[in-house]
């Protein structure tokens, strides 16, 4: 169900594609470079600010492009410096972008390391049983412009408190994690085009190694990504160390069980020469036993992967419970004792429903917004 907006997003273009459209419309192709000098370094909010362009070109851009296809509806700030932006797309769909600040020692909060968590779909078809994003099914994929616009919006907001980076025209974040709403590898082409724009010298010039894509385990797409000569990092949402446990909470495991997922992850790690991350949400009495920790350790050691443990973030209406601190600690200790590097992420943003899809879900309920029925995984 593709959505065709009235005007395409300017952030969906590259200098080449914009140059071609300009030429078709009778403008010089080289003007595309001038437009791009405004778009990313200066986060231009409209064509009128592009004062070195002729007036007729500025009005052509205004008539033909959308400069702000992910309008910020609201912000929520948590006590632990996690901020969540709720954004409305042109068809009324809601998405979320999260800014996570990790304060650096000895510097003020405005100098903290900023990780931006972006969404790639409206809803999600994969239907993981613990996740708010999947609760109401998949609605549609985000376009390239909609994915990029989330980051441009963050820069526009952050520039207000970080004038130095803004003046240098640099991205006002340090890491990007593709862990918001949706399954990124199910929107593969748009995701890659968006990340290439973020990475390109004409975009944000942002290092590929600082971008992590998280997947629930779409095996053919992991293998495809492994073949691309791009340096993005990969995180795999494992959440179960055996098929039995994984299947209980992740329907995708029926299609791509561990016997397929682990070899695909290995191919990725080998071709990229990078450490993988295994994400593991701890849910009481589902996957938090010592037996699961031991089996997870075998997988992590085999893949030379880092394990990121995330205590389950409660979702209204779902039955799952976060394990006690004692059980969380017991799990991480067992992994470490077995030689695995593991972090227990006492997750940020619990008080603003920062787990993917939660804020949007609440808002959709209050707005009574329409959502399509869940699609099969
Ligand atoms: N679809 C991709 C990326 C988006 S989900 C994926 O599944 O990896 C990003 C991460 O948030 C995943 O690891 C997901 O399992 C986790 N997540 C979802 N709901 C959560 C919850 N209620 N508490 C904690 N983590 C959650
Ligand atoms: Fe989709 Fe990821 Fe949520 Fe699973 S955890 S439903 S794949 S967004």
CSV table of C-alpha atoms and ligand atoms in Angstrom, one decimal, residues 124 126-128 130-131 133-134 180-183 216 356, ligand 2:
chain,number,residue,atom,x,y,z
A,124,UNK,CA,5.3,-3.6,11.5
A,126,UNK,CA,6.5,-9.1,11.9
A,127,UNK,CA,4.2,-9.3,14.9
A,128,UNK,CA,6.7,-10.0,17.7
A,130,UNK,CA,6.2,-8.3,23.1
A,131,UNK,CA,6.4,-5.3,20.8
A,133,UNK,CA,5.0,-1.5,16.9
A,134,UNK,CA,3.7,-4.8,15.7
A,180,UNK,CA,12.5,2.5,15.8
A,181,UNK,CA,9.2,1.3,14.4
A,182,UNK,CA,9.3,-1.3,11.7
A,183,UNK,CA,11.6,-4.0,10.3
A,216,UNK,CA,14.5,-9.4,13.7
A,356,UNK,CA,9.6,1.3,19.7
B,2,LIG,FE1,8.6,-5.5,14.2
B,2,LIG,FE2,11.0,-5.3,15.4
B,2,LIG,FE3,8.7,-4.9,16.8
B,2,LIG,FE4,9.3,-7.4,15.9
B,2,LIG,S1,10.5,-6.1,17.4
B,2,LIG,S2,7.3,-6.4,15.7
B,2,LIG,S3,10.3,-6.9,14.0
B,2,LIG,S4,9.5,-3.7,15.1
